[in-house]
Coordinates of C-alpha atoms in Angstrom, one line a residue:
D55 CA 149.9 224.9 63.0
Y56 CA 147.5 222.9 60.8
E57 CA 150.1 220.3 59.8
N58 CA 151.7 217.1 61.1
Q59 CA 151.4 216.6 64.9
S60 CA 150.2 220.0 65.8
G61 CA 147.5 219.7 63.1
A62 CA 146.5 216.2 64.4
L63 CA 146.0 217.8 67.8
N64 CA 143.7 220.4 66.3
E65 CA 141.5 217.6 64.9
S66 CA 141.8 215.6 68.1
F67 CA 140.4 218.4 70.2
A68 CA 137.4 218.8 67.8
D69 CA 136.7 215.2 68.4
V70 CA 137.4 215.4 72.2
F71 CA 134.9 218.3 72.6
G72 CA 132.4 216.7 70.2
S73 CA 132.3 213.5 72.5
L74 CA 132.0 215.7 75.6
I75 CA 128.9 217.5 74.1
E76 CA 127.1 214.3 73.3
R77 CA 128.7 212.5 76.3
K78 CA 127.1 209.1 75.7
N79 CA 130.0 207.3 74.0
F80 CA 133.4 207.8 72.1
L81 CA 132.0 207.6 68.6
I82 CA 132.1 210.3 66.1
G83 CA 129.5 210.7 63.4
E84 CA 127.6 207.6 64.0
D85 CA 124.4 209.3 63.0
V86 CA 125.6 210.3 59.5
S87 CA 127.7 207.2 58.5
N88 CA 126.8 204.6 56.0
P89 CA 127.4 201.1 57.7
A90 CA 128.1 199.7 54.2
I91 CA 131.3 201.7 54.1
F92 CA 132.1 202.2 57.8
P93 CA 131.6 198.8 59.4
T94 CA 131.4 200.2 62.9
G95 CA 128.7 202.7 61.9
A96 CA 130.8 205.6 62.8
L97 CA 133.3 207.9 61.0
R98 CA 135.7 207.5 64.0
D99 CA 136.0 205.5 67.2
M100 CA 138.1 207.3 69.7
L101 CA 138.4 204.4 72.1
N102 CA 139.4 202.0 69.1
P103 CA 140.7 204.3 66.3
N104 CA 141.2 201.3 64.0
N105 CA 137.6 201.5 63.7
G106 CA 137.1 197.9 62.5
G107 CA 139.8 198.2 59.8
S108 CA 143.1 196.7 59.4
G109 CA 145.1 199.5 57.8
P110 CA 145.2 203.0 56.2
N111 CA 143.3 201.8 53.1
D112 CA 140.2 200.9 55.1
P113 CA 137.5 203.5 55.6
G114 CA 137.6 205.2 59.1
W115 CA 140.8 203.6 60.0
Q116 CA 143.1 205.7 62.3
P117 CA 146.4 204.6 64.2
K118 CA 145.9 203.8 67.9
H119 CA 149.6 203.7 68.8
M120 CA 152.8 205.6 67.7
N121 CA 153.9 202.4 66.2
E122 CA 151.1 202.9 63.6
F123 CA 151.8 206.6 63.0
Q124 CA 151.4 207.6 59.4
T125 CA 154.2 209.6 57.9
L126 CA 152.5 211.5 55.1
P127 CA 153.7 214.5 52.9
N128 CA 152.9 217.8 54.3
T129 CA 150.8 218.8 51.3
P130 CA 147.1 219.3 50.9
A131 CA 147.1 215.9 48.9
G132 CA 149.0 214.4 51.9
D133 CA 146.4 215.6 54.4
N134 CA 148.9 218.3 55.6
G135 CA 151.0 215.4 57.1
G136 CA 148.2 213.3 58.3
V137 CA 146.1 215.6 60.4
H138 CA 142.9 213.7 60.0
V139 CA 144.7 210.4 60.3
N140 CA 147.1 210.6 63.2
S141 CA 144.6 212.3 65.3
G142 CA 143.6 208.8 66.3
I143 CA 146.4 208.5 68.7
P144 CA 145.7 211.4 71.0
N145 CA 142.0 210.5 70.6
R146 CA 142.5 207.1 72.2
A147 CA 144.6 208.7 74.9
F148 CA 141.7 210.9 75.8
A149 CA 139.1 208.1 75.7
L150 CA 141.3 206.1 78.1
I151 CA 141.6 208.9 80.5
A152 CA 137.9 209.7 80.4
T153 CA 137.1 206.1 81.0
A154 CA 139.5 206.0 84.1
I155 CA 138.5 209.2 85.7
G156 CA 135.1 210.0 84.1
K157 CA 134.3 212.7 81.5
D158 CA 133.6 215.4 84.1
K159 CA 137.1 215.5 85.2
A160 CA 138.6 214.8 81.8
E161 CA 136.9 217.8 80.1
Q162 CA 138.2 220.2 82.8
I163 CA 141.7 218.8 82.6
Y164 CA 141.7 219.0 78.7
Y165 CA 140.1 222.5 78.6
H166 CA 142.7 223.8 81.1
A167 CA 145.6 222.2 79.1
L168 CA 144.4 223.8 75.8
K169 CA 143.7 227.2 77.4
D170 CA 146.8 227.6 79.6
Y171 CA 149.6 225.3 78.4
L172 CA 149.3 224.3 74.7
V173 CA 150.5 226.6 71.9
K174 CA 150.3 226.8 68.2
S175 CA 153.2 224.5 67.5
S176 CA 152.6 221.9 70.3
Q177 CA 153.5 218.3 69.4
F178 CA 152.1 215.0 71.0
V179 CA 154.7 215.1 73.8
D180 CA 153.6 218.6 74.6
M181 CA 150.0 217.4 74.8
R182 CA 151.0 214.8 77.4
N183 CA 153.0 217.4 79.4
A184 CA 150.1 219.9 79.3
A185 CA 147.5 217.4 80.4
E186 CA 149.8 216.3 83.3
K187 CA 150.3 219.9 84.4
A188 CA 146.6 220.7 84.1
A189 CA 145.7 217.6 86.2
E190 CA 148.3 218.5 88.9
D191 CA 146.8 222.0 89.0
L192 CA 143.3 220.7 89.5
H193 CA 143.9 217.5 91.5
G194 CA 147.5 217.7 92.9
A195 CA 150.7 216.0 92.0
G196 CA 150.6 212.2 92.4
S197 CA 146.9 212.2 92.2
T198 CA 144.9 209.4 90.6
E199 CA 144.1 211.8 87.9
V200 CA 147.6 212.4 87.0
M201 CA 148.5 208.8 87.1
A202 CA 145.6 208.1 84.8
I203 CA 147.0 210.6 82.2
K204 CA 150.5 209.0 82.3
T205 CA 149.1 205.6 82.0
A206 CA 146.9 206.6 79.0
F207 CA 149.6 208.3 77.1
D208 CA 152.0 205.3 77.7
A209 CA 149.4 203.0 76.3
V210 CA 149.4 205.0 73.0
G211 CA 153.1 205.2 72.8
I212 CA 153.5 208.9 73.6
G213 CA 156.2 208.7 76.2
A214 CA 157.3 211.2 78.7
G215 CA 159.7 213.9 77.3
Q216 CA 161.0 217.5 77.7
G217 CA 158.7 218.9 75.1
D218 CA 159.1 222.5 74.1
D219 CA 157.3 225.9 74.6
H220 CA 157.9 226.9 71.1
Q221 CA 158.3 230.5 72.3
G222 CA 162.2 230.9 72.1
D223 CA 163.8 234.2 71.3
I224 CA 166.6 234.7 68.7
Q225 CA 169.7 236.5 69.5
T226 CA 169.3 240.3 70.2
G227 CA 171.0 242.6 67.6
T228 CA 173.9 244.4 69.0
G229 CA 174.1 247.0 66.3
S230 CA 172.5 250.4 66.1
D231 CA 168.9 251.1 65.4
F232 CA 167.4 253.7 63.2
I233 CA 164.0 254.6 61.7
I234 CA 163.0 255.4 58.1
V235 CA 159.8 257.4 57.4
T236 CA 158.2 259.1 54.6
D237 CA 156.5 262.6 54.8
D238 CA 152.7 263.3 54.8
T239 CA 152.7 263.5 50.9
E240 CA 155.0 260.4 50.4
S241 CA 157.4 262.5 48.3
D242 CA 160.7 261.1 49.8
L243 CA 162.3 258.9 52.4
Y244 CA 163.8 260.3 55.6
W245 CA 166.5 258.7 57.9
V246 CA 165.7 259.2 61.7
P247 CA 168.0 258.5 64.6
P248 CA 165.5 257.5 67.3
S249 CA 167.4 259.0 70.2
N250 CA 167.5 262.4 68.3
P251 CA 164.6 262.5 65.8
S252 CA 165.0 266.1 65.1
Q253 CA 168.3 265.3 63.3
F254 CA 166.4 263.5 60.4
V255 CA 168.0 263.5 57.0
K256 CA 166.0 263.7 53.7
M257 CA 167.5 261.0 51.5
N258 CA 166.6 262.3 48.1
V259 CA 165.4 259.1 46.6
P260 CA 162.4 258.2 44.4
A261 CA 159.1 258.7 46.1
P262 CA 157.8 255.5 47.7
I263 CA 154.3 253.9 47.4
S264 CA 155.2 250.9 49.5
R265 CA 156.8 250.9 52.9
P266 CA 160.7 250.1 52.9
S267 CA 161.7 246.6 53.7
F268 CA 165.2 246.0 55.3
T269 CA 167.4 242.9 55.6
D270 CA 168.0 242.2 59.2
D271 CA 171.4 243.7 59.2
G272 CA 170.4 246.9 57.7
T273 CA 172.7 246.7 54.7
A274 CA 170.0 246.6 52.1
C275 CA 166.4 248.1 51.7
V276 CA 163.9 247.5 49.0
Y277 CA 160.6 249.4 48.1
I278 CA 158.4 250.4 45.3
D279 CA 158.5 253.9 43.9
N280 CA 155.8 256.0 42.6
T281 CA 156.4 254.9 39.1
N282 CA 155.8 251.2 40.2
N283 CA 159.5 250.2 39.9
M284 CA 161.6 248.2 42.3
I285 CA 164.2 250.3 44.2
L286 CA 167.2 248.9 46.1
L287 CA 169.2 250.9 48.7
T288 CA 172.5 249.4 49.7
F289 CA 174.1 250.9 52.9
D290 CA 177.7 251.1 54.1
W291 CA 177.2 251.9 57.9
S292 CA 180.9 252.1 58.5
A293 CA 180.8 255.5 56.8
G294 CA 177.7 256.9 58.4
L295 CA 174.6 257.4 56.4
N296 CA 176.3 256.2 53.2
F297 CA 174.0 254.4 50.6
Q298 CA 173.7 253.7 46.9
K299 CA 170.3 253.7 45.0
T300 CA 169.8 251.4 42.1
N301 CA 166.9 250.0 40.2
I302 CA 166.5 246.2 40.8
E303 CA 165.4 245.5 37.3
N304 CA 167.7 246.0 34.4
N305 CA 164.8 247.3 32.3
P306 CA 162.2 248.7 34.8
Q307 CA 158.8 247.5 33.9
G308 CA 156.7 249.9 36.1
I309 CA 154.2 247.2 37.0
W310 CA 155.0 246.5 40.7
R311 CA 153.0 247.5 43.9
N312 CA 155.0 246.1 46.9
I313 CA 158.2 244.2 47.7
V314 CA 159.9 242.9 50.8
A315 CA 163.3 241.3 51.3
S316 CA 163.8 238.1 53.5
K317 CA 165.8 238.7 56.8
D318 CA 169.0 237.2 55.4
G319 CA 168.5 238.8 52.0
S320 CA 168.3 235.6 50.1
K321 CA 164.9 236.1 48.8
I322 CA 162.3 238.8 47.9
A323 CA 158.5 238.6 47.7
Y324 CA 156.7 241.0 45.4
T325 CA 153.3 241.9 44.1
T326 CA 152.0 243.6 40.8
S327 CA 150.0 246.8 40.6
N328 CA 147.2 244.8 38.9
L329 CA 146.0 243.9 42.3
T330 CA 145.6 240.1 41.7
N331 CA 145.5 237.4 44.5
E332 CA 149.2 236.4 43.8
I333 CA 152.6 236.8 45.4
W334 CA 155.8 236.3 43.5
V335 CA 158.9 235.0 45.2
Y336 CA 162.5 235.2 43.9
D337 CA 165.4 233.2 45.3
F338 CA 168.8 234.6 44.7
N339 CA 170.8 231.4 45.3
S340 CA 169.0 229.5 42.6
S341 CA 168.2 232.6 40.4
S342 CA 164.7 231.4 40.0
S343 CA 161.1 232.6 40.9
Q344 CA 157.8 231.1 41.8
L345 CA 154.3 232.4 41.6
F346 CA 151.9 231.7 44.5
T347 CA 148.1 232.0 44.2
L348 CA 146.5 233.1 47.5
Y349 CA 143.4 231.4 49.0
N350 CA 141.6 231.0 52.4
P351 CA 142.2 227.5 53.9
T352 CA 139.6 225.5 55.7
T353 CA 139.9 222.5 58.1
A354 CA 137.8 220.4 55.7
Q355 CA 140.2 218.0 53.9
G356 CA 141.2 219.4 50.6
Q357 CA 138.8 222.3 50.8
S358 CA 139.7 226.0 50.5
T359 CA 137.9 229.2 49.5
G360 CA 138.8 231.6 46.6
D361 CA 137.6 234.8 48.0
V362 CA 141.0 236.6 48.2
E363 CA 141.0 239.8 46.2
Y364 CA 144.7 240.8 46.6
P365 CA 147.5 241.2 49.2
D366 CA 149.1 244.4 50.4
A367 CA 151.5 244.6 53.2
M368 CA 154.1 241.8 53.6
E369 CA 157.0 240.6 55.8
W370 CA 159.2 237.6 55.9
D371 CA 159.4 235.6 59.0
Y372 CA 162.9 234.9 60.6
S373 CA 163.0 231.3 59.4
G374 CA 163.0 232.7 55.8
E375 CA 160.2 230.2 55.1
F376 CA 157.0 232.1 55.5
V377 CA 155.7 235.4 54.1
M378 CA 153.3 237.1 56.4
Y379 CA 150.7 239.3 54.5
D380 CA 147.4 241.0 54.7
A381 CA 144.9 240.7 51.9
L382 CA 141.5 242.1 51.0
N383 CA 138.8 239.4 50.9
K384 CA 135.4 239.6 49.3
I385 CA 132.4 237.2 49.9
G386 CA 129.8 237.7 47.4
S387 CA 126.1 237.9 48.1
S388 CA 122.9 237.6 46.0
F389 CA 121.4 240.3 48.0
G390 CA 123.8 243.1 47.6
D391 CA 127.7 244.0 47.4
G392 CA 128.7 241.2 49.9
I393 CA 131.2 241.7 52.6
E394 CA 134.7 243.0 52.2
Y395 CA 137.4 242.7 54.9
W396 CA 141.1 242.5 55.5
D397 CA 142.8 239.8 57.4
I398 CA 146.4 238.4 58.0
S399 CA 147.8 235.0 56.7
F400 CA 151.1 233.2 56.4
L401 CA 152.3 231.8 53.0
K402 CA 154.7 228.8 53.1
A403 CA 156.9 230.2 50.3
W404 CA 160.1 228.4 51.0
D405 CA 161.2 225.0 52.4
N406 CA 164.5 225.2 54.2
Q407 CA 164.9 221.5 54.4
A408 CA 164.4 221.0 50.7
E409 CA 166.2 224.2 50.0
N410 CA 163.5 225.0 47.4
F411 CA 160.2 226.8 47.0
G412 CA 157.4 225.8 49.3
L413 CA 154.1 224.4 48.2
G414 CA 152.2 227.5 49.1
Q415 CA 150.2 226.2 52.1
I416 CA 148.5 229.1 53.8
D417 CA 147.7 229.5 57.5
K418 CA 145.4 232.3 58.9
L419 CA 146.2 234.4 61.9
F420 CA 142.6 234.1 63.0
S421 CA 140.1 231.4 61.7
S422 CA 137.5 234.1 61.7
L423 CA 136.8 237.8 62.4
A424 CA 133.9 239.6 63.9
E425 CA 131.6 241.4 61.4
N426 CA 133.0 244.7 60.3
V427 CA 136.4 244.1 61.6
S428 CA 139.6 244.1 59.6
I429 CA 143.3 243.6 60.5
G430 CA 146.4 244.5 58.5
N431 CA 149.9 245.8 58.3
P432 CA 151.5 243.0 60.4
S433 CA 155.0 243.2 61.5
F434 CA 157.3 240.8 63.6
A435 CA 159.0 241.7 66.8
K436 CA 162.8 242.0 66.3
N437 CA 163.8 239.3 68.7
S438 CA 160.6 237.1 69.3
P439 CA 159.6 235.4 66.0
Y440 CA 156.3 234.4 67.7
I441 CA 155.1 237.9 68.4
I442 CA 153.6 240.4 65.8
T443 CA 152.0 243.7 65.9
F444 CA 149.2 244.9 63.5
D445 CA 146.5 247.5 62.8
Y446 CA 142.8 246.6 64.0
L447 CA 139.8 248.5 62.5
E448 CA 136.1 248.1 63.4
T449 CA 133.5 250.0 61.5
T450 CA 130.3 250.7 63.2
R451 CA 127.3 253.3 62.7
D452 CA 126.1 255.7 65.4
N453 CA 122.5 256.4 66.3
F454 CA 122.4 258.8 63.3
G455 CA 123.6 256.2 60.8
Q456 CA 127.0 257.9 60.4
E457 CA 129.8 255.5 59.8
Q458 CA 132.5 255.5 62.6
T459 CA 135.9 253.6 62.6
D460 CA 137.7 252.4 65.7
Y461 CA 141.4 252.2 65.0
R462 CA 143.6 250.3 67.4
I463 CA 147.1 249.0 67.3
K464 CA 147.3 245.5 68.6
A465 CA 150.1 242.8 69.5
A466 CA 149.7 239.1 69.5
N467 CA 151.6 236.1 70.7
I468 CA 150.8 233.8 67.8
E469 CA 151.9 230.7 69.6
A470 CA 149.9 231.2 72.7
G471 CA 146.9 232.9 71.0
I472 CA 147.2 236.0 73.2
V473 CA 146.1 239.4 71.7
N474 CA 146.3 242.6 73.5
D475 CA 145.6 246.3 72.7
I476 CA 148.7 248.5 72.5
F477 CA 147.1 251.9 71.6
Q478 CA 143.7 253.4 70.8
N479 CA 144.7 255.1 67.4
T480 CA 143.2 257.8 65.2
T481 CA 144.3 256.4 61.8
I482 CA 146.0 253.3 60.3
G483 CA 149.2 253.0 62.3
Y484 CA 151.6 250.9 60.3
P485 CA 153.2 249.6 63.6
S486 CA 156.9 248.4 63.8
Y487 CA 158.8 247.1 66.8
S488 CA 162.1 248.6 68.0
R489 CA 165.5 246.8 68.0
L490 CA 165.1 245.7 71.6
D491 CA 161.3 245.1 71.3
N492 CA 160.7 247.6 74.1
Q493 CA 158.8 250.2 71.9
I494 CA 156.4 250.2 69.0
L495 CA 156.6 252.8 66.4
F496 CA 153.2 254.0 64.6
T497 CA 151.6 256.7 62.7
Y498 CA 149.2 259.1 64.5
D499 CA 146.8 261.5 63.1
D500 CA 146.5 264.7 65.4
A501 CA 143.5 266.6 63.9
G502 CA 144.7 266.2 60.2
T503 CA 148.4 266.3 61.0
L504 CA 150.3 263.0 60.5
E505 CA 152.8 262.2 63.2
I506 CA 155.3 259.5 64.1
A507 CA 155.0 258.4 67.6
T508 CA 156.2 255.6 69.9
I509 CA 154.8 253.7 72.9
N510 CA 156.7 251.8 75.4
L511 CA 156.1 248.1 76.1
Q512 CA 156.0 246.2 79.5
A513 CA 159.4 244.5 80.2
N514 CA 157.9 241.1 80.8
D515 CA 155.3 241.1 78.0
K516 CA 155.9 242.6 74.5
T517 CA 152.1 242.4 73.8
L518 CA 151.3 244.9 76.5
P519 CA 151.8 248.7 76.6
V520 CA 153.1 250.9 79.4
Q521 CA 150.1 253.1 79.7
G522 CA 150.6 256.8 79.3
S523 CA 154.0 256.4 77.6
G524 CA 153.1 257.5 74.1
L525 CA 155.5 260.1 72.7
V526 CA 155.5 262.0 69.4
L527 CA 158.9 261.8 67.6
L528 CA 158.2 263.6 64.3
T529 CA 155.4 265.8 62.9
G530 CA 154.4 265.7 59.2
A531 CA 155.7 262.1 58.8
Q532 CA 154.1 258.6 58.4
K533 CA 154.7 255.0 57.7
G534 CA 157.8 254.4 59.8
V535 CA 159.9 251.3 59.8
W536 CA 162.3 250.6 62.7
F537 CA 165.4 248.8 61.5
Q538 CA 168.7 247.8 62.9
T539 CA 172.4 247.3 61.8
G540 CA 174.7 244.5 62.7
T541 CA 174.6 240.7 62.1
R542 CA 173.3 237.9 64.2
I543 CA 172.5 234.2 64.0
F544 CA 169.0 233.1 63.2
T545 CA 167.6 229.7 64.1
G546 CA 166.8 227.9 60.8
T547 CA 168.1 230.6 58.6
K548 CA 171.0 230.2 56.1
E549 CA 173.1 233.3 56.0
I550 CA 173.8 234.3 52.4
G551 CA 175.8 236.9 50.7
T552 CA 178.9 236.4 48.5
P553 CA 179.8 232.8 49.1
S554 CA 183.4 232.3 50.3
S555 CA 184.2 230.4 47.0
V556 CA 183.4 233.5 44.9
S557 CA 185.0 236.9 45.4
I558 CA 183.7 239.7 43.1
F559 CA 185.4 243.1 42.9
P560 CA 185.0 246.1 42.7
Q561 CA 181.8 246.6 44.6
P562 CA 179.9 248.6 43.2
T563 CA 181.3 248.4 39.8
T564 CA 180.9 250.5 36.6
D565 CA 182.1 248.6 33.4
E566 CA 183.5 245.2 34.5
I567 CA 183.7 242.8 37.4
R568 CA 186.5 240.6 38.2
I569 CA 186.4 237.2 39.9
A570 CA 189.6 236.7 42.1
S571 CA 191.7 234.2 40.3
G572 CA 192.4 232.1 43.5
S573 CA 188.7 231.7 44.5
I574 CA 187.3 229.3 41.9
D575 CA 188.3 227.4 38.7
L576 CA 188.1 230.1 36.0
N577 CA 187.1 227.6 33.4
R578 CA 183.5 228.1 34.1
S579 CA 180.4 229.3 32.3
Y580 CA 178.4 232.2 33.7
T581 CA 175.0 233.9 33.6
I582 CA 174.1 237.4 34.9
S583 CA 170.3 237.9 35.8
D584 CA 168.3 240.7 37.4
L585 CA 166.6 240.1 40.5
T586 CA 163.4 239.0 38.9
G587 CA 165.3 236.2 37.1
G588 CA 165.5 237.7 33.7
L589 CA 168.7 236.4 31.9
L590 CA 170.7 239.3 30.6
I591 CA 174.3 238.1 29.8
R592 CA 175.8 234.6 29.4
G593 CA 179.4 233.5 28.6
N594 CA 182.5 231.9 29.9
V595 CA 184.8 233.3 32.5
G596 CA 188.2 234.1 30.8
K597 CA 191.7 233.5 32.3
T598 CA 191.8 237.0 33.7
G599 CA 188.4 236.4 35.6
S600 CA 187.0 239.6 34.3
I601 CA 183.4 239.9 32.8
D602 CA 182.2 243.1 30.9
V603 CA 179.1 244.5 32.4
S604 CA 179.1 247.9 30.7
S605 CA 175.9 247.1 28.9
L606 CA 173.9 246.7 32.1
S607 CA 171.9 249.6 33.5
P608 CA 172.6 250.7 37.2
G609 CA 171.2 248.2 39.5
M610 CA 171.7 245.1 41.5
Y611 CA 172.4 241.8 39.7
V612 CA 173.0 238.0 40.2
L613 CA 176.2 236.4 38.9
E614 CA 176.0 232.4 38.6
T615 CA 179.1 230.5 37.6
I616 CA 178.8 226.8 36.7
G617 CA 181.7 224.4 36.6
K618 CA 182.3 221.3 34.6
T619 CA 181.0 219.1 37.5
G620 CA 177.9 221.2 37.6
L621 CA 178.8 223.0 40.8
H622 CA 177.1 226.4 41.0
D623 CA 178.3 229.5 42.8
V624 CA 176.0 232.5 43.2
A625 CA 177.0 236.0 44.1
K626 CA 175.4 239.5 44.0
F627 CA 176.9 242.7 42.8
V628 CA 175.9 246.2 42.2
K629 CA 176.5 248.3 39.1
Q630 CA 176.5 252.1 39.3

C-alpha cells in the first residue's frame, strides 16, 4: 500500500536495490544533485539519513530513528503519510546491516524477505521480522547475520514485535447461497439455487445492463436497467424467494450505467452512461454524495496521469472504504491511435476513522501490464478480503495477421502478490466466488452458446483450481453473481440499517410512515431524500409520529430526523 509505513518500505526497497546496483556507497543521486541545495551532494544518504540537515525543512533530510518519525497526513500533499520521508529509517537499518555483514549477504537476505515474507500492507516491524526469517533461512538461527539484523533494527528504533501477516479471513457466512444470472439476450434476471440449478426462477424484473450487486446479507440488490435507471430489489428470505422491486430515484433520470452497494448497505457507488472518468458515491447515514475523478497514480511525489477514459465494473471491499473497479485507459500517440487497455484499481472512497468520504487516493492492482493485455471484472472472495478473481485478456496476431484473443480467469492474493490461472476460457467470464470460496462461477461460450459454469478451488489455496473440475450449471445464461444470505461481523465495518433509536413502520409503506412514539423525541424536524441525495420532503414530526409520503413514487428513501440538540437519526424505508 503506497501510504504510511508500507509506502515508506516501498521507497526504501527502491533505494536498497539502487545501492546494490551501484554498490560503491550508500548515497542516492549523488551524480544529479546540486551541492548548493543538498550539502552532502546527494539526494539521500542511507547510512546517515539526516543528510547534513537538522530537521524536516532542510533539503534531503530524513529521520534516522523512530524518535524522528514524521506523522504526516495520508494525502497527496502529505506525501501519502510520509513515504518519501520516513523511508530513511529502514534505509539506515539496511545500511547498518550491509556494513556489518557485507552487501553480498545483505542483498540475498533482503530479496528473500521481499519475495517470500513481506506483503502489500507490511509495516516496519514486519520488515524486521521478514529480514530475521530470511537470514535464519539462509544462515541459520543465532547466526552472525541474524544478530546483525537485530542490532541494526534496534539501532533505528524498530523493536521486536509480533507483526501481522495482513491476510486474515473474516467470519464465514452461515446463511444460504444462491446465484443470480441473466439470459443470453439480457432480457431478465433469474434466481438459481446452485445445488439444483435446473429449478431456476425467472424474476420478471426490468432487463439489466449492469451486473446485480448485493449487500453481504443478501437482503438488497441494486442494478441498472436497460432504460439506464437505478433498480432496487429488497428480499425477505424468511418467505422464500420474496422480493420487492422499486426505482431508487423518486424521478428516474435515465442517465446511469452501473451501480454497486457496499457490503453493509450503507453506501452505493454509481457511474453515468456518459462514460466519464468519474465515480459517484452516496452515503445513506449522512444523506450526502461525493464525486471522485479517476486517475492513474505514480510513485513520483505529487504526480499522476490523466489517461483514464471511464470505469465499468465495480465492487466495494469488506471494510467499506475502497471501491475496486476496472477502467479503460488510453495513452495517446503522435504516430497513430495510441494504446487502449483495461486495468484494475482501488479508490479510497470512504474513511472509516473520520466517518466521512475519503480523499480519492487510487492504488493499482498492477503497476504495469504487458503490451496487449487487459484485465477487468474484478470480484472479491467472500471470506478472504485480500483475494480477488478477474478476467484476463491478451490480444495477439497469428502468422496470417489475424487477431486472436486469449481469455483466462485468474485469481490473485493482492497482499502476497500471487497471481494464478483459474481457467482457460472462451469469452469474458465475469467471475464470482461462492459463499465458501471453494468454487468460482463464470460465463463460458460453447461454440456461440453462452453458459454458466463453475470450477472447484483447492482447499488450501483459493487462487488455484482443481484441474478438470469445470461443470456447466446452465445453458443460455451469462453474467452470474454468487451471493449469500445471513449476517456476519466485518472487521472495520459499521453495520447499518434502521438505528435502534428510530423505528419506522409499516415496511414497505404506501401512503404514510409512522415513527414509534417511544423511540425518539417526536419534537424533531425531518427530511426525506432519494438515494442520490435529492431532497424531496421536509417538515416537522407531529405528535402522532406520522409522516405523509403519498406524493412519493415507489422506491427506496432515506428519512433523517434532527433534534433540538443537533442529534441526527437516519433510517431507510421502501414505498410501494
